[in-house]
Amino acid sequence: MAEAQFLEHIKDQTEDQKPKEVPELEFDDIEIGSLTAKMKKELEKYTGLQFLSFNGCGLTSLDNFPNLPNLEQLSLDGNQLTGKALSALASLKNLKVLTLIENQIKDANELKPLASLPLEHIELAENEIAKTDGYRAKVFEVIKTLEVVDGFDKEGNEVQDDLEGGNLKCVASITSLR
């Protein structure tokens, strides 16, 4: 996607709002590939962003990822991101929810760059890591602040959630009743 199209997409979503008053932006299913310095600079104007989504954008790296001090939820599903890319998220000091479904995360150690964030919830389904026995426990070990990994808490109880509302409700899973 050319920078001009990217900027036009932002304009379409924000209408007449001031950048600091925009709570969310979505770029789902728009082929971006990688963020440019100009895209980063534009996104950093949106200091009030709490939710940002780049699902299915063909991202292969997170170079030039913007520093968004109020971002709480980030969705990066359906891209081609490896663990190496995650270090670009270290500046997101308020990030609580991160979805990385259907990327190329292979090992819990690849998540170490996220350990300093206040993450409460991470989704890793459809990554290589999710095919590994006991991966949730390893992820909880790497990121100590987590409460939920792929819909389950540390005790193995299923958690029903409303990610947009940020509400997490714990329910007993069938496995915990056995």
Coordinates of N, CA and C in Angstrom, one line a residue:
M1 N 0.9 -1.2 0.0 CA 0.0 0.0 0.0 C 0.9 1.2 0.0
A2 N 0.6 2.1 -0.9 CA 1.4 3.4 -0.9 C 1.1 4.2 0.3
E3 N 2.0 5.0 0.6 CA 1.8 5.9 1.8 C 0.6 6.8 1.6
A4 N 0.4 7.3 0.4 CA -0.8 8.1 0.2 C -2.1 7.4 0.5
Q5 N -2.2 6.1 0.1 CA -3.4 5.3 0.4 C -3.5 5.1 1.9
F6 N -2.4 4.9 2.6 CA -2.4 4.6 4.0 C -3.0 5.9 4.7
L7 N -2.5 7.0 4.3 CA -2.9 8.3 4.9 C -4.4 8.5 4.6
E8 N -4.8 8.2 3.4 CA -6.2 8.4 3.1 C -7.1 7.4 3.9
H9 N -6.6 6.2 4.2 CA -7.4 5.3 5.0 C -7.5 5.8 6.5
I10 N -6.5 6.4 7.0 CA -6.6 7.1 8.3 C -7.6 8.2 8.3
K11 N -7.6 9.0 7.3 CA -8.5 10.1 7.1 C -10.0 9.6 7.1
D12 N -10.2 8.5 6.3 CA -11.5 8.0 6.2 C -12.1 7.5 7.6
Q13 N -11.2 7.0 8.5 CA -11.6 6.5 9.8 C -11.8 7.6 10.8
T14 N -11.0 8.7 10.7 CA -11.0 9.7 11.7 C -11.9 10.9 11.4
E15 N -12.3 11.1 10.2 CA -13.2 12.2 9.8 C -12.7 13.5 10.3
D16 N -13.4 14.2 11.1 CA -13.1 15.5 11.6 C -12.5 15.5 13.0
Q17 N -12.2 14.3 13.5 CA -11.6 14.2 14.9 C -10.2 14.7 14.9
K18 N -9.9 15.3 16.1 CA -8.5 15.6 16.3 C -7.7 14.3 16.6
P19 N -6.5 14.2 16.1 CA -5.7 13.0 16.3 C -5.7 12.5 17.7
K20 N -5.5 13.3 18.7 CA -5.4 12.9 20.1 C -6.7 12.4 20.6
E21 N -7.8 12.6 19.9 CA -9.1 12.1 20.4 C -9.6 10.9 19.7
V22 N -8.8 10.3 18.8 CA -9.2 9.1 18.1 C -8.8 7.9 18.9
P23 N -9.8 7.0 19.3 CA -9.5 5.9 20.2 C -9.0 4.6 19.5
E24 N -9.4 4.5 18.2 CA -9.0 3.3 17.5 C -8.8 3.5 16.0
L25 N -7.9 2.7 15.5 CA -7.7 2.7 14.0 C -7.5 1.2 13.6
E26 N -8.1 0.9 12.5 CA -8.0 -0.5 11.9 C -7.6 -0.5 10.5
F27 N -6.6 -1.3 10.2 CA -6.1 -1.5 8.8 C -6.3 -2.9 8.3
D28 N -7.2 -3.6 8.8 CA -7.4 -5.0 8.5 C -7.6 -5.3 7.0
D29 N -6.8 -6.3 6.6 CA -6.9 -6.8 5.2 C -6.5 -5.8 4.2
I30 N -5.6 -4.9 4.6 CA -5.1 -3.9 3.6 C -3.6 -4.3 3.5
E31 N -3.1 -4.6 2.3 CA -1.7 -5.0 2.1 C -0.8 -3.9 2.4
I32 N -0.1 -3.9 3.5 CA 0.8 -2.9 3.9 C 2.3 -3.4 3.7
G33 N 2.5 -4.7 4.1 CA 3.9 -5.2 4.0 C 4.8 -4.8 5.1
S34 N 5.1 -3.5 5.1 CA 5.9 -2.9 6.2 C 5.6 -1.5 6.4
L35 N 5.8 -1.0 7.6 CA 5.5 0.4 7.9 C 6.8 1.3 7.5
T36 N 6.5 2.4 6.9 CA 7.6 3.3 6.6 C 7.7 4.3 7.7
A37 N 8.8 5.1 7.6 CA 9.0 6.2 8.6 C 7.9 7.2 8.5
K38 N 7.4 7.5 7.4 CA 6.3 8.4 7.2 C 5.0 7.9 7.9
M39 N 4.7 6.6 7.7 CA 3.6 6.0 8.3 C 3.7 6.1 9.8
K40 N 4.9 5.8 10.3 CA 5.1 5.8 11.8 C 4.9 7.2 12.3
K41 N 5.4 8.2 11.6 CA 5.3 9.6 12.1 C 3.8 10.0 12.1
E42 N 3.0 9.6 11.1 CA 1.6 9.9 11.0 C 0.9 9.2 12.2
L43 N 1.1 7.9 12.4 CA 0.4 7.2 13.5 C 0.8 7.8 14.9
E44 N 2.0 8.3 15.1 CA 2.4 8.8 16.4 C 1.6 10.1 16.7
K45 N 0.9 10.7 15.8 CA 0.1 11.9 16.1 C -1.1 11.4 16.9
Y46 N -1.5 10.2 16.8 CA -2.7 9.7 17.4 C -2.4 9.2 18.8
T47 N -2.0 10.1 19.7 CA -1.6 9.8 21.0 C -2.7 9.2 21.9
G48 N -3.9 9.4 21.6 CA -5.0 8.8 22.4 C -5.4 7.4 21.9
L49 N -4.8 6.8 20.9 CA -5.1 5.5 20.5 C -5.1 4.5 21.6
Q50 N -6.1 3.7 21.7 CA -6.2 2.6 22.7 C -6.2 1.3 22.0
F51 N -6.7 1.3 20.8 CA -6.8 0.0 20.0 C -6.3 0.2 18.6
L52 N -5.5 -0.7 18.1 CA -4.9 -0.6 16.8 C -4.9 -2.0 16.2
S53 N -5.3 -2.1 15.0 CA -5.4 -3.4 14.3 C -4.7 -3.4 12.9
F54 N -3.8 -4.4 12.8 CA -3.2 -4.6 11.5 C -3.4 -6.1 11.1
N55 N -4.6 -6.6 11.2 CA -4.8 -8.0 10.8 C -4.8 -8.2 9.3
G56 N -4.1 -9.3 8.9 CA -4.0 -9.7 7.5 C -3.4 -8.6 6.6
C57 N -2.4 -7.9 7.1 CA -1.8 -6.9 6.3 C -0.5 -7.3 5.6
G58 N -0.1 -8.5 5.7 CA 1.1 -9.0 5.1 C 2.4 -8.5 5.8
L59 N 2.3 -8.1 7.1 CA 3.4 -7.6 7.8 C 4.5 -8.7 8.0
T60 N 5.7 -8.4 7.6 CA 6.8 -9.3 7.8 C 7.8 -8.8 8.9
S61 N 7.6 -7.5 9.3 CA 8.4 -7.0 10.4 C 7.6 -5.9 11.0
L62 N 8.1 -5.4 12.2 CA 7.4 -4.3 12.8 C 8.4 -3.1 12.9
D63 N 9.3 -3.1 12.0 CA 10.2 -1.9 11.9 C 9.3 -0.7 11.7
N64 N 9.7 0.4 12.2 CA 9.0 1.7 12.2 C 7.6 1.6 12.9
F65 N 7.5 0.7 13.8 CA 6.2 0.6 14.6 C 6.1 1.9 15.5
P66 N 5.0 2.5 15.5 CA 4.9 3.8 16.2 C 4.9 3.6 17.7
N67 N 5.4 4.6 18.4 CA 5.4 4.7 19.9 C 4.0 5.3 20.2
L68 N 3.1 4.5 20.8 CA 1.8 5.0 21.1 C 1.6 4.8 22.6
P69 N 1.8 5.8 23.4 CA 1.8 5.7 24.9 C 0.5 5.2 25.5
N70 N -0.6 5.4 24.9 CA -1.9 4.9 25.5 C -2.5 3.7 24.9
L71 N -1.7 3.0 24.0 CA -2.3 1.8 23.3 C -2.4 0.7 24.3
E72 N -3.6 0.1 24.4 CA -3.9 -1.0 25.3 C -4.1 -2.3 24.6
Q73 N -4.6 -2.2 23.4 CA -4.9 -3.4 22.6 C -4.3 -3.3 21.2
L74 N -3.6 -4.4 20.8 CA -3.0 -4.4 19.5 C -3.3 -5.8 18.9
S75 N -3.8 -5.8 17.7 CA -4.1 -7.0 17.0 C -3.3 -7.1 15.7
L76 N -2.5 -8.2 15.6 CA -1.6 -8.4 14.5 C -1.8 -9.8 13.9
D77 N -3.0 -10.2 13.9 CA -3.4 -11.6 13.4 C -3.2 -11.7 11.9
G78 N -2.8 -12.9 11.5 CA -2.8 -13.2 10.1 C -1.7 -12.5 9.3
N79 N -0.5 -12.3 9.9 CA 0.6 -11.7 9.2 C 1.7 -12.7 9.1
Q80 N 2.9 -12.3 8.9 CA 4.1 -13.2 8.8 C 5.2 -12.9 9.7
L81 N 4.7 -12.5 11.0 CA 5.7 -12.0 12.0 C 6.4 -13.2 12.7
T82 N 7.6 -13.0 12.9 CA 8.4 -13.9 13.8 C 8.7 -13.3 15.1
G83 N 9.2 -14.0 16.0 CA 9.5 -13.4 17.4 C 10.5 -12.3 17.3
K84 N 11.4 -12.3 16.3 CA 12.4 -11.3 16.2 C 11.7 -9.9 16.0
A85 N 10.5 -9.8 15.4 CA 9.8 -8.6 15.2 C 9.3 -7.9 16.4
L86 N 9.1 -8.8 17.5 CA 8.3 -8.3 18.6 C 9.1 -7.3 19.5
S87 N 10.4 -7.2 19.3 CA 11.2 -6.2 20.1 C 10.7 -4.7 19.7
A88 N 10.1 -4.6 18.6 CA 9.6 -3.2 18.2 C 8.4 -2.8 19.0
L89 N 7.8 -3.7 19.8 CA 6.7 -3.3 20.6 C 7.1 -2.9 22.0
A90 N 8.3 -3.0 22.4 CA 8.8 -2.7 23.7 C 8.4 -1.3 24.3
S91 N 8.2 -0.4 23.4 CA 7.8 1.0 23.9 C 6.4 1.1 24.2
L92 N 5.6 0.1 24.0 CA 4.1 0.2 24.3 C 3.8 -0.1 25.7
K93 N 4.1 0.9 26.6 CA 4.1 0.7 28.0 C 2.8 0.5 28.7
N94 N 1.7 0.6 27.9 CA 0.4 0.4 28.5 C -0.4 -0.8 27.8
L95 N 0.4 -1.6 27.0 CA -0.2 -2.6 26.2 C -0.7 -3.8 27.2
K96 N -2.0 -4.1 27.1 CA -2.5 -5.1 28.0 C -3.0 -6.4 27.2
V97 N -3.4 -6.2 25.9 CA -3.9 -7.3 25.1 C -3.2 -7.3 23.8
L98 N -2.6 -8.4 23.4 CA -1.9 -8.6 22.1 C -2.4 -9.9 21.5
T99 N -2.9 -9.7 20.2 CA -3.2 -10.9 19.5 C -2.3 -11.1 18.3
L100 N -1.7 -12.3 18.3 CA -0.7 -12.6 17.3 C -1.1 -13.9 16.6
I101 N -2.4 -14.2 16.5 CA -2.9 -15.4 15.9 C -2.4 -15.5 14.4
E102 N -2.1 -16.7 14.0 CA -1.7 -17.0 12.7 C -0.5 -16.2 12.2
N103 N 0.6 -16.3 12.9 CA 1.9 -15.7 12.5 C 2.9 -16.8 12.6
Q104 N 4.2 -16.4 12.8 CA 5.2 -17.4 12.8 C 6.1 -17.5 14.1
I105 N 5.3 -17.4 15.2 CA 6.0 -17.5 16.5 C 6.2 -19.0 16.8
K106 N 7.5 -19.3 17.1 CA 7.8 -20.8 17.2 C 8.1 -21.2 18.7
D107 N 8.5 -20.3 19.5 CA 9.0 -20.7 20.8 C 8.7 -19.6 21.8
A108 N 8.5 -19.9 23.1 CA 8.2 -19.0 24.1 C 9.3 -18.0 24.3
N109 N 10.5 -18.4 24.1 CA 11.6 -17.4 24.2 C 11.6 -16.3 23.3
E110 N 10.9 -16.5 22.2 CA 10.7 -15.4 21.2 C 9.9 -14.2 21.8
L111 N 9.2 -14.5 22.8 CA 8.3 -13.5 23.5 C 9.0 -12.7 24.5
K112 N 10.2 -13.0 24.8 CA 11.0 -12.3 25.8 C 11.0 -10.7 25.7
P113 N 11.0 -10.2 24.5 CA 10.9 -8.7 24.3 C 9.6 -8.1 24.9
L114 N 8.6 -8.9 25.1 CA 7.4 -8.5 25.7 C 7.3 -8.5 27.2
A115 N 8.3 -9.1 27.8 CA 8.3 -9.4 29.2 C 8.2 -8.1 30.1
S116 N 8.6 -7.0 29.6 CA 8.6 -5.7 30.4 C 7.3 -5.0 30.2
L117 N 6.4 -5.5 29.4 CA 5.1 -4.8 29.2 C 4.1 -5.3 30.2
P118 N 3.0 -4.5 30.4 CA 2.0 -5.0 31.4 C 0.9 -5.9 30.8
L119 N 1.4 -6.8 29.9 CA 0.4 -7.6 29.2 C -0.4 -8.5 30.1
E120 N -1.7 -8.6 29.9 CA -2.6 -9.4 30.7 C -3.1 -10.6 29.8
H121 N -3.1 -10.4 28.5 CA -3.8 -11.3 27.6 C -3.0 -11.4 26.3
I122 N -2.7 -12.6 25.9 CA -2.0 -12.8 24.6 C -2.7 -14.0 23.9
E123 N -2.8 -13.8 22.6 CA -3.4 -14.9 21.7 C -2.4 -15.3 20.7
L124 N -2.1 -16.6 20.7 CA -1.0 -17.2 19.9 C -1.5 -18.3 19.0
A125 N -2.8 -18.6 19.0 CA -3.3 -19.7 18.2 C -2.8 -19.7 16.8
E126 N -2.7 -20.8 16.2 CA -2.3 -21.0 14.8 C -0.9 -20.5 14.5
N127 N 0.0 -20.5 15.5 CA 1.4 -20.3 15.4 C 2.1 -21.6 15.7
E128 N 3.3 -21.8 15.3 CA 4.0 -23.1 15.6 C 4.1 -23.3 17.1
I129 N 4.2 -22.3 17.9 CA 4.3 -22.4 19.4 C 3.1 -23.1 19.9
A130 N 1.9 -22.9 19.4 CA 0.7 -23.4 19.9 C 0.5 -24.9 19.6
K131 N 1.4 -25.5 18.8 CA 1.4 -26.9 18.6 C 2.3 -27.7 19.5
T132 N 3.0 -26.9 20.4 CA 3.9 -27.5 21.4 C 3.2 -27.8 22.7
D133 N 3.4 -29.0 23.2 CA 2.8 -29.4 24.5 C 3.3 -28.5 25.6
G134 N 2.4 -28.0 26.4 CA 2.8 -27.2 27.6 C 3.2 -25.8 27.2
Y135 N 2.9 -25.3 26.0 CA 3.4 -24.0 25.6 C 2.8 -22.9 26.5
R136 N 1.5 -23.0 26.9 CA 0.9 -21.9 27.7 C 1.7 -21.7 29.0
A137 N 2.1 -22.7 29.7 CA 2.9 -22.6 30.9 C 4.2 -21.9 30.6
K138 N 4.8 -22.2 29.5 CA 6.1 -21.5 29.2 C 5.9 -20.0 28.9
V139 N 4.8 -19.7 28.2 CA 4.5 -18.3 27.9 C 4.2 -17.6 29.2
F140 N 3.4 -18.2 30.2 CA 3.2 -17.5 31.5 C 4.5 -17.3 32.2
E141 N 5.4 -18.2 32.0 CA 6.7 -18.1 32.7 C 7.5 -16.9 32.1
V142 N 7.5 -16.7 30.8 CA 8.3 -15.7 30.2 C 7.6 -14.3 30.4
I143 N 6.3 -14.2 30.4 CA 5.6 -12.9 30.6 C 4.8 -13.0 31.9
K144 N 5.4 -12.6 33.0 CA 4.9 -12.8 34.3 C 3.5 -12.1 34.6
T145 N 3.2 -11.0 33.8 CA 2.0 -10.3 34.1 C 0.8 -10.9 33.4
L146 N 1.0 -11.9 32.6 CA -0.2 -12.5 31.9 C -1.2 -13.1 32.8
E147 N -2.4 -12.9 32.4 CA -3.5 -13.6 33.1 C -4.2 -14.6 32.2
V148 N -4.1 -14.4 30.9 CA -4.7 -15.3 29.9 C -3.8 -15.5 28.7
V149 N -3.7 -16.8 28.3 CA -2.9 -17.2 27.1 C -3.9 -18.1 26.3
D150 N -4.2 -17.7 25.1 CA -5.1 -18.4 24.2 C -6.4 -18.9 24.9
G151 N -7.0 -18.0 25.7 CA -8.3 -18.3 26.3 C -8.3 -19.1 27.6
F152 N -7.1 -19.3 28.2 CA -7.0 -20.0 29.4 C -6.1 -19.3 30.4
D153 N -6.5 -19.4 31.7 CA -5.7 -18.7 32.7 C -4.6 -19.7 33.2
K154 N -3.8 -19.3 34.2 CA -2.6 -20.0 34.6 C -3.0 -21.4 35.2
E155 N -4.2 -21.5 35.7 CA -4.7 -22.8 36.3 C -5.3 -23.7 35.3
G156 N -5.4 -23.3 34.0 CA -6.0 -24.1 33.0 C -7.5 -23.9 32.8
N157 N -8.1 -22.9 33.5 CA -9.5 -22.6 33.4 C -9.7 -21.8 32.1
E158 N -10.8 -22.1 31.4 CA -11.1 -21.4 30.2 C -11.6 -20.0 30.6
V159 N -11.3 -19.0 29.8 CA -11.7 -17.7 30.1 C -12.5 -17.2 28.9
Q160 N -13.7 -16.8 29.2 CA -14.5 -16.1 28.1 C -14.2 -14.6 28.2
D161 N -14.0 -14.1 27.0 CA -13.6 -12.7 27.1 C -14.3 -11.8 26.0
D162 N -14.4 -10.6 26.3 CA -14.8 -9.6 25.3 C -13.6 -8.7 25.2
L163 N -12.8 -9.0 24.2 CA -11.5 -8.3 24.0 C -11.8 -6.8 23.8
E164 N -12.8 -6.4 23.0 CA -13.1 -5.0 22.8 C -13.4 -4.3 24.0
G165 N -14.2 -4.9 24.9 CA -14.5 -4.3 26.2 C -13.5 -4.4 27.2
G166 N -12.5 -5.3 27.0 CA -11.4 -5.5 27.9 C -11.9 -6.3 29.2
N167 N -13.0 -6.9 29.1 CA -13.5 -7.7 30.2 C -13.2 -9.1 30.1
L168 N -12.6 -9.7 31.1 CA -12.2 -11.1 31.1 C -13.0 -11.8 32.2
K169 N -13.7 -12.9 31.9 CA -14.5 -13.6 32.8 C -14.0 -15.1 32.9
C170 N -13.7 -15.6 34.0 CA -13.2 -16.9 34.1 C -14.4 -17.9 34.3
V171 N -14.3 -19.0 33.5 CA -15.3 -20.1 33.7 C -14.6 -21.4 33.8
A172 N -15.1 -22.3 34.5 CA -14.5 -23.6 34.7 C -14.4 -24.3 33.3
S173 N -13.3 -24.8 32.9 CA -13.2 -25.5 31.7 C -13.5 -27.0 32.0
I174 N -13.8 -27.7 31.0 CA -14.1 -29.1 31.1 C -12.8 -29.9 31.7
T175 N -11.6 -29.5 31.2 CA -10.4 -30.1 31.7 C -10.2 -29.9 33.2
S176 N -10.6 -28.7 33.7 CA -10.3 -28.5 35.1 C -11.3 -29.2 36.0
L177 N -12.4 -29.7 35.4 CA -13.4 -30.4 36.2 C -13.1 -31.9 36.3
R178 N -12.1 -32.4 35.5 CA -11.8 -33.8 35.6 C -10.9 -34.1 36.7

